[in-house]
Tab-separated table of C-alpha atoms in Angstrom:
chain	number	residue	atom	x	y	z
A	1	MET	CA	119.051	122.190	106.017
A	2	PHE	CA	115.413	123.254	105.485
A	3	ALA	CA	114.998	120.561	102.898
A	4	LEU	CA	115.903	117.902	105.440
A	5	PHE	CA	112.901	118.823	107.642
A	6	LYS	CA	110.613	117.963	104.800
A	7	MET	CA	112.050	114.419	104.653
A	8	SER	CA	110.742	111.474	106.818
A	9	PHE	CA	112.866	110.548	109.843
A	10	LYS	CA	114.070	107.410	108.077
A	11	THR	CA	115.116	109.328	105.010
A	12	VAL	CA	117.136	111.781	107.021
A	13	ILE	CA	118.897	108.919	108.857
A	14	SER	CA	119.609	107.230	105.689
A	15	VAL	CA	121.297	110.246	104.071
A	16	ILE	CA	123.210	110.982	107.297
A	17	CYS	CA	124.637	107.520	107.296
A	18	TYR	CA	125.549	107.565	103.702
A	19	TYR	CA	127.389	110.812	103.796
A	20	SER	CA	129.030	110.270	107.236
A	21	GLY	CA	130.779	107.150	106.165
A	22	ILE	CA	129.210	105.088	109.001
A	23	VAL	CA	128.109	102.446	106.391
A	24	TRP	CA	131.668	102.204	104.989
A	25	LEU	CA	133.001	101.811	108.496
A	26	PHE	CA	130.372	99.056	109.364
A	27	ARG	CA	131.261	97.164	106.233
A	28	SER	CA	135.141	97.552	106.917
A	29	ILE	CA	134.682	96.211	110.481
A	30	ASN	CA	132.743	93.140	109.286
A	31	GLY	CA	135.361	92.438	106.727
A	32	ARG	CA	134.954	91.620	102.930
A	33	LYS	CA	134.515	87.912	102.716
A	34	GLY	CA	131.488	86.275	101.270
A	35	ILE	CA	128.781	87.691	99.014
A	36	VAL	CA	126.257	90.178	100.213
A	37	ILE	CA	122.776	89.613	98.773
A	38	LEU	CA	120.503	92.728	98.872
A	39	ALA	CA	116.663	91.838	98.709
A	40	TYR	CA	114.493	94.676	97.704
A	41	HIS	CA	110.576	94.600	97.204
A	42	ARG	CA	109.355	97.933	96.137
A	43	ILE	CA	110.982	101.172	94.987
A	44	ASN	CA	108.435	104.084	95.139
A	45	ASP	CA	107.645	107.198	97.109
A	46	ASP	CA	104.432	105.983	98.512
A	47	ASP	CA	103.918	107.525	101.951
A	48	GLU	CA	101.783	104.624	103.049
A	49	ASN	CA	104.335	101.997	103.437
A	50	PHE	CA	102.376	99.648	105.522
A	51	PHE	CA	104.514	96.580	105.257
A	52	ASN	CA	107.981	98.310	105.419
A	53	LEU	CA	108.693	96.826	101.882
A	54	SER	CA	109.293	100.137	100.051
A	55	VAL	CA	112.407	102.160	99.500
A	56	PRO	CA	112.067	105.806	98.134
A	57	ALA	CA	113.649	106.352	94.799
A	58	LYS	CA	116.046	108.846	96.074
A	59	ILE	CA	117.313	106.588	98.806
A	60	PHE	CA	117.587	103.730	96.253
A	61	ASP	CA	119.661	106.080	94.073
A	62	LEU	CA	122.056	106.920	96.867
A	63	GLN	CA	122.311	103.152	97.820
A	64	LEU	CA	123.194	102.358	94.102
A	65	ARG	CA	125.792	105.115	93.943
A	66	TYR	CA	127.287	103.735	97.098
A	67	LEU	CA	127.271	100.122	95.875
A	68	ALA	CA	128.680	101.036	92.553
A	69	ARG	CA	131.663	102.648	94.127
A	70	HIS	CA	132.419	100.142	96.794
A	71	TYR	CA	131.195	96.763	95.501
A	72	LYS	CA	131.536	94.530	92.490
A	73	ILE	CA	127.849	93.929	91.612
A	74	VAL	CA	127.074	90.831	89.675
A	75	SER	CA	124.032	88.786	88.816
A	76	LEU	CA	122.850	85.948	90.951
A	77	ASP	CA	124.035	83.462	88.266
A	78	GLU	CA	127.486	85.052	88.326
A	79	ALA	CA	127.674	84.931	92.085
A	80	LEU	CA	126.784	81.231	92.017
A	81	GLU	CA	129.446	80.460	89.503
A	82	GLN	CA	132.084	82.747	90.688
A	83	LYS	CA	135.187	80.915	91.992
A	84	LYS	CA	137.622	83.791	92.577
A	85	ASN	CA	137.156	87.536	93.017
A	86	GLU	CA	139.975	89.530	91.535
A	87	SER	CA	138.290	92.996	91.605
A	88	GLY	CA	139.622	93.840	94.971
A	89	LYS	CA	136.106	94.838	96.041
A	90	PRO	CA	133.544	92.759	97.984
A	91	VAL	CA	130.848	91.222	95.851
A	92	ALA	CA	127.056	92.026	96.089
A	93	VAL	CA	124.006	90.866	94.363
A	94	ILE	CA	120.922	93.093	93.977
A	95	THR	CA	117.495	91.273	94.026
A	96	PHE	CA	113.899	92.070	93.848
A	97	ASP	CA	111.098	89.873	95.272
A	98	ASP	CA	107.459	89.604	93.876
A	99	GLY	CA	107.970	91.645	90.677
A	100	TYR	CA	106.078	94.786	91.480
A	101	ARG	CA	105.533	97.273	88.623
A	102	ASP	CA	107.684	99.926	90.130
A	103	ASN	CA	110.606	97.497	89.836
A	104	TYR	CA	110.546	98.196	86.143
A	105	LEU	CA	109.157	101.803	86.159
A	106	THR	CA	111.379	103.206	89.029
A	107	ALA	CA	114.163	100.735	89.854
A	108	TYR	CA	115.189	99.798	86.359
A	109	PRO	CA	116.112	103.283	85.039
A	110	LEU	CA	118.241	103.766	88.267
A	111	LEU	CA	120.030	100.412	87.654
A	112	ARG	CA	120.628	101.436	84.049
A	113	LYS	CA	122.042	104.775	85.302
A	114	TYR	CA	124.728	103.021	87.316
A	115	LYS	CA	125.076	100.058	84.848
A	116	LEU	CA	124.266	97.517	87.637
A	117	PRO	CA	122.802	94.124	87.090
A	118	ALA	CA	119.882	92.780	89.176
A	119	THR	CA	117.912	89.591	89.620
A	120	LEU	CA	114.119	89.742	89.704
A	121	PHE	CA	112.037	86.920	91.283
A	122	LEU	CA	108.470	86.833	89.975
A	123	THR	CA	105.518	85.626	91.996
A	124	VAL	CA	103.868	83.378	89.493
A	125	HIS	CA	100.306	82.835	90.842
A	126	PRO	CA	99.361	86.634	90.725
A	127	ILE	CA	100.627	87.019	87.315
A	128	GLN	CA	98.752	83.809	86.095
A	129	ASN	CA	95.616	84.787	87.671
A	130	ARG	CA	95.839	88.619	87.223
A	131	SER	CA	95.391	89.027	90.920
A	132	LEU	CA	97.157	90.940	93.850
A	133	LEU	CA	99.451	89.398	96.373
A	134	TRP	CA	97.406	88.191	99.409
A	135	TYR	CA	98.577	90.954	101.762
A	136	ASP	CA	97.818	93.739	99.117
A	137	THR	CA	94.356	92.148	98.662
A	138	ILE	CA	93.785	92.363	102.475
A	139	LYS	CA	95.023	95.950	102.352
A	140	ASN	CA	92.623	97.085	99.761
A	141	ILE	CA	89.624	95.374	101.570
A	142	ILE	CA	90.448	96.828	104.935
A	143	LEU	CA	91.206	100.373	103.808
A	144	ASN	CA	88.154	100.690	101.682
A	145	THR	CA	85.590	99.057	104.067
A	146	ARG	CA	82.843	101.109	105.815
A	147	GLU	CA	82.533	98.407	108.581
A	148	GLU	CA	83.620	99.448	112.053
A	149	LYS	CA	85.087	96.159	113.155
A	150	ILE	CA	85.890	92.686	112.004
A	151	ASP	CA	85.536	89.547	114.142
A	152	LEU	CA	88.087	86.881	113.213
A	153	LEU	CA	87.803	84.694	116.351
A	154	ARG	CA	87.035	81.765	114.135
A	155	PHE	CA	90.523	81.937	112.774
A	156	GLY	CA	92.114	82.183	116.249
A	157	LEU	CA	92.535	85.956	115.757
A	158	PRO	CA	90.977	88.802	117.725
A	159	VAL	CA	88.230	91.323	116.869
A	160	TYR	CA	89.874	94.148	115.080
A	161	PRO	CA	88.636	97.799	115.145
A	162	LEU	CA	88.028	99.483	111.698
A	163	LYS	CA	86.207	102.613	112.798
A	164	THR	CA	88.944	105.271	111.960
A	165	GLU	CA	91.639	105.447	109.346
A	166	LYS	CA	94.164	104.905	112.173
A	167	ASP	CA	92.275	101.830	113.316
A	168	LYS	CA	92.510	100.435	109.789
A	169	LYS	CA	96.142	100.991	109.323
A	170	THR	CA	96.895	99.488	112.834
A	171	THR	CA	94.712	96.608	112.088
A	172	LEU	CA	96.216	96.007	108.723
A	173	GLY	CA	99.745	95.653	110.070
A	174	GLN	CA	98.706	93.480	113.098
A	175	LEU	CA	96.572	91.224	111.009
A	176	VAL	CA	99.155	90.579	108.311
A	177	SER	CA	101.857	90.079	110.873
A	178	LYS	CA	99.674	87.532	112.836
A	179	ILE	CA	98.952	85.654	109.629
A	180	LYS	CA	102.651	85.346	108.787
A	181	THR	CA	103.691	84.384	112.256
A	182	SER	CA	100.818	82.293	113.482
A	183	ASP	CA	101.656	78.794	114.791
A	184	ARG	CA	98.261	77.741	113.787
A	185	PHE	CA	97.398	76.696	110.324
A	186	VAL	CA	95.535	79.567	108.530
A	187	ASP	CA	93.911	78.968	105.149
A	188	LEU	CA	94.553	82.275	103.380
A	189	ASN	CA	91.637	81.631	100.963
A	190	ASP	CA	89.279	81.140	103.831
A	191	ILE	CA	90.352	84.377	105.355
A	192	LEU	CA	90.329	86.390	102.194
A	193	HIS	CA	86.815	85.058	101.244
A	194	PHE	CA	85.635	85.833	104.799
A	195	LEU	CA	87.062	89.450	104.673
A	196	GLN	CA	85.577	89.972	101.243
A	197	ASP	CA	82.138	88.744	102.378
A	198	LYS	CA	82.037	90.738	105.631
A	199	LEU	CA	83.904	93.956	104.655
A	200	GLU	CA	83.210	94.367	100.945
A	201	ASN	CA	79.616	93.017	100.762
A	202	GLY	CA	78.809	94.373	104.213
A	203	HIS	CA	77.444	91.069	105.681
A	204	THR	CA	77.558	91.233	109.515
Protein backbone atom coordinates (compact mmCIF):
# COMPACT_ATOMS: atom_id res chain seq x y z
CA MET A 1 0.00 0.00 0.00
CA PHE A 2 2.90 2.37 0.72
CA ALA A 3 3.81 2.40 -2.96
CA LEU A 4 0.38 3.76 -3.80
CA PHE A 5 0.95 6.91 -1.78
CA LYS A 6 3.90 7.75 -4.01
CA MET A 7 1.68 7.73 -7.09
CA SER A 8 -0.33 10.71 -8.28
CA PHE A 9 -4.06 10.76 -7.52
CA LYS A 10 -4.89 10.11 -11.20
CA THR A 11 -2.52 7.13 -11.24
CA VAL A 12 -4.08 5.61 -8.11
CA ILE A 13 -7.61 6.01 -9.51
CA SER A 14 -6.56 4.43 -12.82
CA VAL A 15 -5.05 1.40 -11.07
CA ILE A 16 -8.11 0.99 -8.82
CA CYS A 17 -10.49 1.20 -11.79
CA TYR A 18 -8.48 -1.36 -13.73
CA TYR A 19 -8.26 -3.98 -10.98
CA SER A 20 -11.76 -3.41 -9.59
CA GLY A 21 -13.44 -4.32 -12.87
CA ILE A 22 -15.28 -0.97 -13.09
CA VAL A 23 -14.00 -0.42 -16.60
CA TRP A 24 -15.22 -3.86 -17.70
CA LEU A 25 -18.63 -3.21 -16.13
CA PHE A 26 -18.93 0.17 -17.87
CA ARG A 27 -18.08 -1.40 -21.22
CA SER A 28 -20.60 -4.21 -20.68
CA ILE A 29 -23.38 -1.74 -19.84
CA ASN A 30 -22.70 0.27 -22.96
CA GLY A 31 -22.77 -2.80 -25.18
CA ARG A 32 -20.31 -4.07 -27.75
CA LYS A 33 -21.54 -2.51 -30.95
CA GLY A 34 -19.41 -0.22 -33.06
CA ILE A 35 -15.69 0.44 -33.05
CA VAL A 36 -13.87 2.16 -30.21
CA ILE A 37 -11.13 4.56 -31.38
CA LEU A 38 -8.61 5.54 -28.71
CA ALA A 39 -6.71 8.78 -29.35
CA TYR A 40 -3.42 9.19 -27.48
CA HIS A 41 -0.89 12.02 -27.72
CA ARG A 42 2.08 11.44 -25.46
CA ILE A 43 3.26 8.44 -23.44
CA ASN A 44 5.78 9.57 -20.85
CA ASP A 45 6.37 10.11 -17.15
CA ASP A 46 6.72 13.88 -17.31
CA ASP A 47 5.26 15.35 -14.12
CA GLU A 48 4.57 18.66 -15.85
CA ASN A 49 1.62 17.50 -17.92
CA PHE A 50 0.43 21.02 -18.73
CA PHE A 51 -2.06 20.14 -21.46
CA ASN A 52 -3.36 16.82 -20.09
CA LEU A 53 -2.06 15.05 -23.18
CA SER A 54 0.31 12.60 -21.48
CA VAL A 55 -0.27 9.10 -20.14
CA PRO A 56 2.39 7.60 -17.83
CA ALA A 57 4.13 4.54 -19.25
CA LYS A 58 2.93 2.25 -16.45
CA ILE A 59 -0.69 3.27 -16.96
CA PHE A 60 -0.38 2.84 -20.71
CA ASP A 61 1.01 -0.65 -20.08
CA LEU A 62 -2.03 -1.49 -17.92
CA GLN A 63 -4.38 -0.10 -20.54
CA LEU A 64 -2.78 -2.18 -23.30
CA ARG A 65 -2.96 -5.30 -21.14
CA TYR A 66 -6.67 -4.70 -20.62
CA LEU A 67 -7.28 -3.98 -24.30
CA ALA A 68 -5.38 -7.08 -25.40
CA ARG A 69 -7.57 -9.24 -23.15
CA HIS A 70 -10.99 -7.80 -23.91
CA TYR A 71 -10.81 -6.22 -27.38
CA LYS A 72 -9.86 -7.16 -30.88
CA ILE A 73 -7.29 -4.48 -31.73
CA VAL A 74 -7.00 -3.64 -35.43
CA SER A 75 -5.36 -0.93 -37.49
CA LEU A 76 -7.45 1.99 -38.68
CA ASP A 77 -7.36 0.66 -42.25
CA GLU A 78 -8.63 -2.72 -41.07
CA ALA A 79 -11.42 -1.08 -39.09
CA LEU A 80 -12.56 0.90 -42.13
CA GLU A 81 -12.58 -2.20 -44.30
CA GLN A 82 -14.04 -4.55 -41.73
CA LYS A 83 -17.49 -5.84 -42.64
CA LYS A 84 -18.01 -8.47 -40.00
CA ASN A 85 -16.37 -9.15 -36.65
CA GLU A 86 -16.22 -12.86 -35.90
CA SER A 87 -13.82 -12.66 -32.97
CA GLY A 88 -16.54 -12.35 -30.34
CA LYS A 89 -14.79 -9.31 -28.91
CA PRO A 90 -15.54 -5.60 -29.43
CA VAL A 91 -13.19 -3.89 -31.87
CA ALA A 92 -10.83 -1.06 -30.93
CA VAL A 93 -8.28 1.08 -32.78
CA ILE A 94 -5.26 2.67 -31.07
CA THR A 95 -4.16 5.99 -32.55
CA PHE A 96 -1.57 8.66 -31.73
CA ASP A 97 -1.84 12.32 -32.70
CA ASP A 98 1.04 14.66 -33.60
CA GLY A 99 3.91 12.15 -33.65
CA TYR A 100 5.85 12.94 -30.50
CA ARG A 101 9.22 11.22 -30.06
CA ASP A 102 7.96 9.27 -27.03
CA ASN A 103 5.44 7.53 -29.31
CA TYR A 104 8.42 5.60 -30.66
CA LEU A 105 10.67 5.47 -27.61
CA THR A 106 8.03 4.60 -25.00
CA ALA A 107 4.77 3.55 -26.64
CA TYR A 108 6.17 1.40 -29.46
CA PRO A 109 8.02 -1.08 -27.19
CA LEU A 110 4.83 -1.57 -25.15
CA LEU A 111 2.74 -2.07 -28.28
CA ARG A 112 5.25 -4.70 -29.44
CA LYS A 113 5.08 -6.34 -26.01
CA TYR A 114 1.36 -7.02 -26.51
CA LYS A 115 1.61 -7.38 -30.32
CA LEU A 116 -0.92 -4.61 -30.89
CA PRO A 117 -1.15 -2.44 -34.02
CA ALA A 118 -1.53 1.33 -33.85
CA THR A 119 -2.04 4.22 -36.25
CA LEU A 120 0.18 7.30 -35.99
CA PHE A 121 -0.93 10.69 -37.33
CA LEU A 122 2.04 12.96 -37.99
CA THR A 123 1.85 16.75 -37.89
CA VAL A 124 3.58 17.64 -41.15
CA HIS A 125 4.45 21.32 -40.63
CA PRO A 126 6.70 20.87 -37.56
CA ILE A 127 8.52 17.99 -39.27
CA GLN A 128 9.14 19.91 -42.47
CA ASN A 129 10.23 23.04 -40.62
CA ARG A 130 12.03 21.30 -37.73
CA SER A 131 9.88 23.28 -35.32
CA LEU A 132 7.70 22.60 -32.28
CA LEU A 133 3.93 22.48 -32.22
CA TRP A 134 2.55 25.94 -31.44
CA TYR A 135 1.47 25.15 -27.88
CA ASP A 136 4.86 23.62 -27.09
CA THR A 137 6.49 26.78 -28.45
CA ILE A 138 4.32 28.92 -26.17
CA LYS A 139 5.15 26.63 -23.24
CA ASN A 140 8.90 27.06 -23.73
CA ILE A 141 8.62 30.84 -24.09
CA ILE A 142 6.47 31.33 -20.99
CA LEU A 143 8.29 28.93 -18.68
CA ASN A 144 11.71 30.40 -19.52
CA THR A 145 10.92 34.11 -19.48
CA ARG A 146 12.14 36.50 -16.79
CA GLU A 147 9.34 38.98 -17.45
CA GLU A 148 6.68 39.32 -14.75
CA LYS A 149 3.64 39.77 -17.00
CA ILE A 150 2.48 39.75 -20.60
CA ASP A 151 -0.14 42.14 -21.99
CA LEU A 152 -2.19 40.47 -24.73
CA LEU A 153 -5.05 42.97 -24.85
CA ARG A 154 -4.38 43.67 -28.53
CA PHE A 155 -5.37 40.07 -29.24
CA GLY A 156 -8.56 40.29 -27.21
CA LEU A 157 -6.85 38.45 -24.34
CA PRO A 158 -6.07 39.69 -20.82
CA VAL A 159 -2.84 40.68 -19.08
CA TYR A 160 -1.33 37.48 -17.71
CA PRO A 161 0.94 37.33 -14.63
CA LEU A 162 4.32 35.59 -14.99
CA LYS A 163 6.01 36.52 -11.73
CA THR A 164 6.14 33.08 -10.11
CA GLU A 165 6.40 29.52 -11.38
CA LYS A 166 2.78 28.99 -10.37
CA ASP A 167 1.75 32.11 -12.33
CA LYS A 168 3.52 30.81 -15.42
CA LYS A 169 1.87 27.39 -15.26
CA THR A 170 -1.58 28.89 -14.68
CA THR A 171 -1.08 31.43 -17.48
CA LEU A 172 0.12 28.73 -19.85
CA GLY A 173 -2.98 26.60 -19.36
CA GLN A 174 -5.36 29.55 -19.61
CA LEU A 175 -3.66 31.08 -22.65
CA VAL A 176 -3.61 27.88 -24.70
CA SER A 177 -7.22 27.17 -23.78
CA LYS A 178 -8.26 30.71 -24.76
CA ILE A 179 -6.52 30.46 -28.13
CA LYS A 180 -8.19 27.13 -28.86
CA THR A 181 -11.70 28.20 -27.88
CA SER A 182 -11.76 31.91 -28.76
CA ASP A 183 -14.60 32.94 -31.08
CA ARG A 184 -12.38 35.73 -32.36
CA PHE A 185 -9.93 34.92 -35.14
CA VAL A 186 -6.43 34.83 -33.71
CA ASP A 187 -3.38 34.61 -35.97
CA LEU A 188 -1.05 32.17 -34.24
CA ASN A 189 2.01 33.53 -36.00
CA ASP A 190 1.22 37.02 -34.74
CA ILE A 191 0.88 35.79 -31.16
CA LEU A 192 4.03 33.68 -31.36
CA HIS A 193 6.08 36.53 -32.78
CA PHE A 194 4.67 38.90 -30.15
CA LEU A 195 5.48 36.49 -27.30
CA GLN A 196 8.98 35.90 -28.63
CA ASP A 197 9.60 39.63 -28.94
CA LYS A 198 8.22 40.53 -25.50
CA LEU A 199 9.26 37.53 -23.45
CA GLU A 200 12.39 36.14 -25.12
CA ASN A 201 13.96 39.43 -26.14
CA GLY A 202 12.70 41.36 -23.15
CA HIS A 203 11.04 44.19 -25.07
CA THR A 204 8.41 45.82 -22.86
